[in-house]
PDB file of C-alpha atoms and ligand atoms in Angstrom:
ATOM      1  CA  MET R   1      80.957  89.245 114.841  1.00  0.00           C
ATOM      2  CA  ASN R   2      80.714  85.688 113.511  1.00  0.00           C
ATOM      3  CA  THR R   3      84.039  83.815 113.536  1.00  0.00           C
ATOM      4  CA  LYS R   4      84.756  80.520 111.778  1.00  0.00           C
ATOM      5  CA  THR R   5      88.041  78.802 112.551  1.00  0.00           C
ATOM      6  CA  PHE R   6      89.533  76.396 110.012  1.00  0.00           C
ATOM      7  CA  SER R   7      92.291  73.820 110.418  1.00  0.00           C
ATOM      8  CA  GLN R   8      92.283  72.830 106.761  1.00  0.00           C
ATOM      9  CA  GLU R   9      93.349  75.386 104.132  1.00  0.00           C
ATOM     10  CA  ALA R  10      91.093  73.781 101.513  1.00  0.00           C
ATOM     11  CA  ASP R  11      88.032  74.424 103.703  1.00  0.00           C
ATOM     12  CA  PHE R  12      89.186  78.013 104.460  1.00  0.00           C
ATOM     13  CA  ILE R  13      89.511  78.677 100.728  1.00  0.00           C
ATOM     14  CA  LYS R  14      86.218  76.996  99.814  1.00  0.00           C
ATOM     15  CA  GLU R  15      84.112  78.665 102.514  1.00  0.00           C
ATOM     16  CA  SER R  16      85.661  82.091 101.916  1.00  0.00           C
ATOM     17  CA  ALA R  17      85.139  81.860  98.149  1.00  0.00           C
ATOM     18  CA  LYS R  18      81.549  80.780  98.827  1.00  0.00           C
ATOM     19  CA  ILE R  19      80.788  83.987 100.738  1.00  0.00           C
ATOM     20  CA  ILE R  20      82.227  86.154  97.949  1.00  0.00           C
ATOM     21  CA  LEU R  21      80.348  84.099  95.342  1.00  0.00           C
ATOM     22  CA  GLU R  22      77.059  84.629  97.198  1.00  0.00           C
ATOM     23  CA  ALA R  23      77.688  88.387  97.088  1.00  0.00           C
ATOM     24  CA  CYS R  24      78.431  88.149  93.342  1.00  0.00           C
ATOM     25  CA  LYS R  25      74.885  86.856  92.819  1.00  0.00           C
ATOM     26  CA  LEU R  26      73.306  90.044  94.244  1.00  0.00           C
ATOM     27  CA  PRO R  27      71.847  92.527  91.727  1.00  0.00           C
ATOM     28  CA  ASN R  28      74.559  94.980  90.577  1.00  0.00           C
ATOM     29  CA  ALA R  29      76.910  93.471  93.151  1.00  0.00           C
ATOM     30  CA  LYS R  30      79.724  95.769  94.267  1.00  0.00           C
ATOM     31  CA  ILE R  31      82.602  94.045  96.016  1.00  0.00           C
ATOM     32  CA  ALA R  32      85.888  95.534  97.251  1.00  0.00           C
ATOM     33  CA  LEU R  33      88.931  93.268  97.511  1.00  0.00           C
ATOM     34  CA  SER R  34      92.130  93.640  99.519  1.00  0.00           C
ATOM     35  CA  GLY R  35      95.591  92.697  98.376  1.00  0.00           C
ATOM     36  CA  GLY R  36      98.280  90.846 100.272  1.00  0.00           C
ATOM     37  CA  GLN R  37      98.835  87.101 100.167  1.00  0.00           C
ATOM     38  CA  THR R  38      95.880  85.539 101.958  1.00  0.00           C
ATOM     39  CA  PRO R  39      93.183  86.328  99.385  1.00  0.00           C
ATOM     40  CA  GLU R  40      95.104  84.915  96.379  1.00  0.00           C
ATOM     41  CA  PRO R  41      94.062  81.222  96.579  1.00  0.00           C
ATOM     42  CA  ILE R  42      90.510  82.254  97.423  1.00  0.00           C
ATOM     43  CA  LEU R  43      90.313  84.484  94.350  1.00  0.00           C
ATOM     44  CA  LYS R  44      91.753  81.654  92.230  1.00  0.00           C
ATOM     45  CA  GLU R  45      88.956  79.389  93.502  1.00  0.00           C
ATOM     46  CA  LEU R  46      86.384  82.099  92.778  1.00  0.00           C
ATOM     47  CA  SER R  47      87.733  82.531  89.241  1.00  0.00           C
ATOM     48  CA  HIS R  48      86.262  79.128  88.299  1.00  0.00           C
ATOM     49  CA  HIS R  49      82.701  80.380  88.926  1.00  0.00           C
ATOM     50  CA  VAL R  50      81.091  82.293  86.057  1.00  0.00           C
ATOM     51  CA  GLU R  51      78.811  84.181  88.490  1.00  0.00           C
ATOM     52  CA  LYS R  52      81.809  86.326  89.421  1.00  0.00           C
ATOM     53  CA  ASP R  53      81.237  88.176  86.158  1.00  0.00           C
ATOM     54  CA  ASN R  54      77.928  89.521  87.532  1.00  0.00           C
ATOM     55  CA  ALA R  55      79.847  91.613  90.045  1.00  0.00           C
ATOM     56  CA  THR R  56      81.838  94.813  89.780  1.00  0.00           C
ATOM     57  CA  PHE R  57      85.019  94.514  91.782  1.00  0.00           C
ATOM     58  CA  TYR R  58      86.897  97.394  93.376  1.00  0.00           C
ATOM     59  CA  GLN R  59      90.118  97.733  95.328  1.00  0.00           C
ATOM     60  CA  VAL R  60      90.272  98.255  99.091  1.00  0.00           C
ATOM     61  CA  ASP R  61      93.786  99.607  98.743  1.00  0.00           C
ATOM     62  CA  GLU R  62      96.743  99.740  96.411  1.00  0.00           C
ATOM     63  CA  ARG R  63     100.464 100.111  96.673  1.00  0.00           C
ATOM     64  CA  TYR R  64     101.633 103.180  94.692  1.00  0.00           C
ATOM     65  CA  THR R  65     103.599 101.253  92.091  1.00  0.00           C
ATOM     66  CA  GLU R  66     103.203 100.202  88.468  1.00  0.00           C
ATOM     67  CA  LYS R  67     100.156  98.025  87.854  1.00  0.00           C
ATOM     68  CA  THR R  68     102.521  95.435  86.383  1.00  0.00           C
ATOM     69  CA  SER R  69     104.704  95.309  89.493  1.00  0.00           C
ATOM     70  CA  PRO R  70     104.737  92.027  91.467  1.00  0.00           C
ATOM     71  CA  ASP R  71     103.867  94.217  94.488  1.00  0.00           C
ATOM     72  CA  SER R  72     100.727  95.563  92.839  1.00  0.00           C
ATOM     73  CA  ASN R  73      97.453  94.477  94.453  1.00  0.00           C
ATOM     74  CA  GLN R  74      95.554  94.927  91.204  1.00  0.00           C
ATOM     75  CA  LYS R  75      98.063  92.647  89.456  1.00  0.00           C
ATOM     76  CA  MET R  76      97.466  89.954  92.091  1.00  0.00           C
ATOM     77  CA  ILE R  77      93.692  90.321  91.719  1.00  0.00           C
ATOM     78  CA  ARG R  78      93.819  90.302  87.889  1.00  0.00           C
ATOM     79  CA  ASP R  79      96.155  87.300  87.824  1.00  0.00           C
ATOM     80  CA  SER R  80      94.135  85.266  90.348  1.00  0.00           C
ATOM     81  CA  LEU R  81      90.497  86.267  89.757  1.00  0.00           C
ATOM     82  CA  ASN R  82      90.538  87.534  86.164  1.00  0.00           C
ATOM     83  CA  PRO R  83      87.643  89.910  86.959  1.00  0.00           C
ATOM     84  CA  LYS R  84      85.422  91.019  84.060  1.00  0.00           C
ATOM     85  CA  ASN R  85      84.458  94.299  85.765  1.00  0.00           C
ATOM     86  CA  PHE R  86      87.269  95.781  87.856  1.00  0.00           C
ATOM     87  CA  ILE R  87      87.646  99.383  89.004  1.00  0.00           C
ATOM     88  CA  THR R  88      91.143 100.165  90.198  1.00  0.00           C
ATOM     89  CA  PHE R  89      93.338 102.937  91.528  1.00  0.00           C
ATOM     90  CA  ASP R  90      95.185 104.372  88.496  1.00  0.00           C
ATOM     91  CA  THR R  91      98.716 104.434  89.860  1.00  0.00           C
ATOM     92  CA  SER R  92     100.030 105.932  86.619  1.00  0.00           C
ATOM     93  CA  LEU R  93      98.522 109.240  87.817  1.00  0.00           C
ATOM     94  CA  PRO R  94      99.925 111.559  90.490  1.00  0.00           C
ATOM     95  CA  ILE R  95      98.695 110.407  93.921  1.00  0.00           C
ATOM     96  CA  GLU R  96      96.052 113.094  94.505  1.00  0.00           C
ATOM     97  CA  GLU R  97      94.689 112.665  90.966  1.00  0.00           C
ATOM     98  CA  ALA R  98      94.612 108.874  91.371  1.00  0.00           C
ATOM     99  CA  LEU R  99      92.635 109.278  94.595  1.00  0.00           C
ATOM    100  CA  SER R 100      90.070 111.699  93.162  1.00  0.00           C
ATOM    101  CA  ASN R 101      89.711 109.613  90.001  1.00  0.00           C
ATOM    102  CA  TYR R 102      89.002 106.512  92.087  1.00  0.00           C
ATOM    103  CA  GLN R 103      86.703 108.323  94.520  1.00  0.00           C
ATOM    104  CA  ASN R 104      84.551 109.494  91.588  1.00  0.00           C
ATOM    105  CA  GLN R 105      83.931 105.856  90.626  1.00  0.00           C
ATOM    106  CA  LEU R 106      82.993 104.555  94.075  1.00  0.00           C
ATOM    107  CA  PRO R 107      79.472 103.258  94.745  1.00  0.00           C
ATOM    108  CA  ASN R 108      77.325 104.685  97.535  1.00  0.00           C
ATOM    109  CA  GLN R 109      77.556 101.340  99.322  1.00  0.00           C
ATOM    110  CA  PHE R 110      79.494  98.103  98.872  1.00  0.00           C
ATOM    111  CA  ASP R 111      77.705  94.771  99.161  1.00  0.00           C
ATOM    112  CA  LEU R 112      80.836  93.108 100.495  1.00  0.00           C
ATOM    113  CA  ILE R 113      84.314  94.238 101.497  1.00  0.00           C
ATOM    114  CA  VAL R 114      87.035  91.591 101.887  1.00  0.00           C
ATOM    115  CA  LEU R 115      89.785  92.604 104.309  1.00  0.00           C
ATOM    116  CA  GLY R 116      93.015  91.222 105.670  1.00  0.00           C
ATOM    117  CA  ILE R 117      94.700  92.419 108.852  1.00  0.00           C
ATOM    118  CA  GLY R 118      98.408  92.815 109.523  1.00  0.00           C
ATOM    119  CA  THR R 119     100.010  91.573 112.739  1.00  0.00           C
ATOM    120  CA  ASP R 120     100.286  95.244 113.758  1.00  0.00           C
ATOM    121  CA  GLY R 121      96.520  95.689 113.417  1.00  0.00           C
ATOM    122  CA  HIS R 122      96.512  97.551 110.098  1.00  0.00           C
ATOM    123  CA  THR R 123      93.725  96.817 107.672  1.00  0.00           C
ATOM    124  CA  ALA R 124      93.385  98.104 104.134  1.00  0.00           C
ATOM    125  CA  SER R 125      96.345 100.498 104.123  1.00  0.00           C
ATOM    126  CA  LEU R 126      95.180 102.118 107.348  1.00  0.00           C
ATOM    127  CA  PHE R 127      98.203 101.786 109.598  1.00  0.00           C
ATOM    128  CA  PRO R 128      98.086 102.272 113.387  1.00  0.00           C
ATOM    129  CA  ASN R 129      99.958 105.599 113.320  1.00  0.00           C
ATOM    130  CA  SER R 130      98.167 106.962 110.256  1.00  0.00           C
ATOM    131  CA  PRO R 131      95.874 110.008 110.692  1.00  0.00           C
ATOM    132  CA  ALA R 132      93.717 108.425 107.967  1.00  0.00           C
ATOM    133  CA  THR R 133      92.444 105.940 110.580  1.00  0.00           C
ATOM    134  CA  GLU R 134      90.354 108.810 111.967  1.00  0.00           C
ATOM    135  CA  GLU R 135      89.210 110.226 108.594  1.00  0.00           C
ATOM    136  CA  GLU R 136      85.467 110.804 108.749  1.00  0.00           C
ATOM    137  CA  SER R 137      84.678 112.587 105.469  1.00  0.00           C
ATOM    138  CA  SER R 138      86.889 111.508 102.553  1.00  0.00           C
ATOM    139  CA  PRO R 139      86.275 107.904 101.397  1.00  0.00           C
ATOM    140  CA  VAL R 140      89.886 107.580 100.215  1.00  0.00           C
ATOM    141  CA  ALA R 141      93.302 108.566 101.535  1.00  0.00           C
ATOM    142  CA  HIS R 142      97.013 108.510 100.816  1.00  0.00           C
ATOM    143  CA  THR R 143      98.930 106.756 103.583  1.00  0.00           C
ATOM    144  CA  GLN R 144     102.558 105.803 104.074  1.00  0.00           C
ATOM    145  CA  THR R 145     104.366 102.893 105.653  1.00  0.00           C
ATOM    146  CA  SER R 146     108.019 102.255 106.467  1.00  0.00           C
ATOM    147  CA  GLU R 147     107.349  98.694 107.627  1.00  0.00           C
ATOM    148  CA  PHE R 148     105.674  97.118 104.631  1.00  0.00           C
ATOM    149  CA  THR R 149     106.415  96.914 100.944  1.00  0.00           C
ATOM    150  CA  ILE R 150     105.913 100.040  98.815  1.00  0.00           C
ATOM    151  CA  PRO R 151     105.826 103.096 101.130  1.00  0.00           C
ATOM    152  CA  ASP R 152     103.054 105.083  99.448  1.00  0.00           C
ATOM    153  CA  ARG R 153      99.560 103.609  99.617  1.00  0.00           C
ATOM    154  CA  LEU R 154      96.117 104.543  98.256  1.00  0.00           C
ATOM    155  CA  THR R 155      93.279 103.264 100.420  1.00  0.00           C
ATOM    156  CA  LEU R 156      89.624 103.325 101.328  1.00  0.00           C
ATOM    157  CA  THR R 157      89.034 104.922 104.715  1.00  0.00           C
ATOM    158  CA  PHE R 158      86.761 103.579 107.465  1.00  0.00           C
ATOM    159  CA  PRO R 159      83.544 105.362 106.400  1.00  0.00           C
ATOM    160  CA  PRO R 160      83.046 103.327 103.185  1.00  0.00           C
ATOM    161  CA  ILE R 161      84.403 100.169 104.852  1.00  0.00           C
ATOM    162  CA  LEU R 162      82.003 100.390 107.821  1.00  0.00           C
ATOM    163  CA  HIS R 163      79.128 101.390 105.505  1.00  0.00           C
ATOM    164  CA  SER R 164      79.452  98.118 103.553  1.00  0.00           C
ATOM    165  CA  LYS R 165      76.501  95.718 103.879  1.00  0.00           C
ATOM    166  CA  LYS R 166      78.901  92.929 104.845  1.00  0.00           C
ATOM    167  CA  ILE R 167      82.592  92.578 105.780  1.00  0.00           C
ATOM    168  CA  LEU R 168      84.596  89.363 105.399  1.00  0.00           C
ATOM    169  CA  VAL R 169      87.943  89.319 107.243  1.00  0.00           C
ATOM    170  CA  LEU R 170      90.493  86.688 106.204  1.00  0.00           C
ATOM    171  CA  LEU R 171      93.174  85.754 108.753  1.00  0.00           C
ATOM    172  CA  LYS R 172      95.837  83.092 108.256  1.00  0.00           C
ATOM    173  CA  GLY R 173      98.295  81.974 110.926  1.00  0.00           C
ATOM    174  CA  GLN R 174      98.574  81.883 114.711  1.00  0.00           C
ATOM    175  CA  ASN R 175     100.287  85.301 114.623  1.00  0.00           C
ATOM    176  CA  LYS R 176      96.950  86.772 113.509  1.00  0.00           C
ATOM    177  CA  ILE R 177      94.942  85.275 116.422  1.00  0.00           C
ATOM    178  CA  ASP R 178      94.422  88.642 118.127  1.00  0.00           C
ATOM    179  CA  ALA R 179      94.966  90.926 115.131  1.00  0.00           C
ATOM    180  CA  ILE R 180      91.353  92.130 115.041  1.00  0.00           C
ATOM    181  CA  GLU R 181      91.604  93.284 118.665  1.00  0.00           C
ATOM    182  CA  LYS R 182      94.355  95.727 117.693  1.00  0.00           C
ATOM    183  CA  PHE R 183      93.765  99.305 116.521  1.00  0.00           C
ATOM    184  CA  PRO R 184      92.742 100.238 113.874  1.00  0.00           C
ATOM    185  CA  ALA R 185      91.364  96.799 112.859  1.00  0.00           C
ATOM    186  CA  SER R 186      89.359  96.817 116.109  1.00  0.00           C
ATOM    187  CA  LYS R 187      87.163  99.529 114.545  1.00  0.00           C
ATOM    188  CA  LEU R 188      85.667  96.741 112.443  1.00  0.00           C
ATOM    189  CA  LEU R 189      84.176  95.100 115.551  1.00  0.00           C
ATOM    190  CA  LYS R 190      81.266  97.545 115.614  1.00  0.00           C
ATOM    191  CA  HIS R 191      80.073  96.387 112.184  1.00  0.00           C
ATOM    192  CA  GLN R 192      76.768  94.508 112.433  1.00  0.00           C
ATOM    193  CA  ASN R 193      77.529  92.031 109.632  1.00  0.00           C
ATOM    194  CA  LEU R 194      81.144  91.053 110.217  1.00  0.00           C
ATOM    195  CA  GLN R 195      82.309  87.551 109.240  1.00  0.00           C
ATOM    196  CA  VAL R 196      85.804  86.433 110.254  1.00  0.00           C
ATOM    197  CA  HIS R 197      87.494  83.397 108.719  1.00  0.00           C
ATOM    198  CA  PHE R 198      90.576  82.282 110.642  1.00  0.00           C
ATOM    199  CA  LEU R 199      92.936  79.603 109.339  1.00  0.00           C
ATOM    200  CA  VAL R 200      95.011  78.389 112.282  1.00  0.00           C
TER     201      VAL R 200
HETATM  202  C1  6PG X 301      97.982  95.073 101.335  1.00  0.00           C
HETATM  203  C2  6PG X 301      96.660  94.669 101.923  1.00  0.00           C
HETATM  204  C3  6PG X 301      96.792  94.611 103.423  1.00  0.00           C
HETATM  205  C4  6PG X 301      96.644  93.167 103.793  1.00  0.00           C
HETATM  206  C5  6PG X 301      97.217  92.883 105.155  1.00  0.00           C
HETATM  207  C6  6PG X 301      97.231  91.367 105.408  1.00  0.00           C
HETATM  208  O1  6PG X 301      98.030  95.942 100.458  1.00  0.00           O
HETATM  209  O2  6PG X 301      98.968  94.445 101.751  1.00  0.00           O
HETATM  210  O3  6PG X 301      95.582  95.290 101.488  1.00  0.00           O
HETATM  211  O4  6PG X 301      95.899  95.372 104.151  1.00  0.00           O
HETATM  212  O5  6PG X 301      95.262  92.808 103.769  1.00  0.00           O
HETATM  213  O6  6PG X 301      98.551  93.380 105.190  1.00  0.00           O
HETATM  214  O7  6PG X 301      98.027  90.793 104.400  1.00  0.00           O
HETATM  215  P1  6PG X 301      98.167  89.195 104.268  1.00  0.00           P
HETATM  216  O8  6PG X 301      96.822  88.700 103.873  1.00  0.00           O
HETATM  217  O9  6PG X 301      99.204  89.006 103.193  1.00  0.00           O
HETATM  218  O10 6PG X 301      98.590  88.701 105.624  1.00  0.00           O
END
C-alpha cells in the first residue's frame, strides 16, 4: 500500500485526478468510479482533460433511486465528469434485473477502481454487516443500509474490486484516518497495487 497524505485540498484534487487521467490513457481503459462526496471535485478537475474520453467509465455502486435524484451516484458522476462512455446501473429496472443487466456489461478486469471508505469501514456499498462482503462468485450484489442515504444499494463485490489492476482510495478528514483498517475496507490491504490519498 502506497499512502500519500495531503494538507492542501488543491494538491489532493490535482494528484488524484492525475492518477485517474493516467489510467484514461491506457488502451481501452476501463475505470470504475465510486459515488459519495469526496470524488466530486476530482472528477470536475478530470473533466477538463480530453483524454478522459478515451476511457469507459463504470460505477462501483449505486443507490437504488432515480438517476435524476440528487442522491444518485451516476448523477454526481455525469454532472461532475461529463463522461463520454459511461456504463451505469439501470435503476429504472427491478433490482435483480438491474444487477444482471449491469453484470452482463462488466469487463473481465478494470484498469483502475476509485473507492471511498465510510467511517464505519464500508467501501463501495459493502457494509460491515452485509453478507455481500464475503461474496466470492457474483461480481455484483444488492445490499441494504439503515445508516446511510437510500437503503437499497447495487454494488460491485470484492472479486472484481480486488481483481482490478490498480485501486485508488480517496479519504478526506481526520475521521477517516483509520478507516482502511476497518472491515470490510481492510480487505483492500491485500491488493498489490493500492494507492491511498488522504486529505487531513
Ligand atoms: C456511496 C459511495 C460510498 C462512498 C463512501 C465514502 O454510494 O456513498 O460509493 O462507498 O465511497 O461512503 O463517501 P465520502 O467520499 O462521501 O466520504
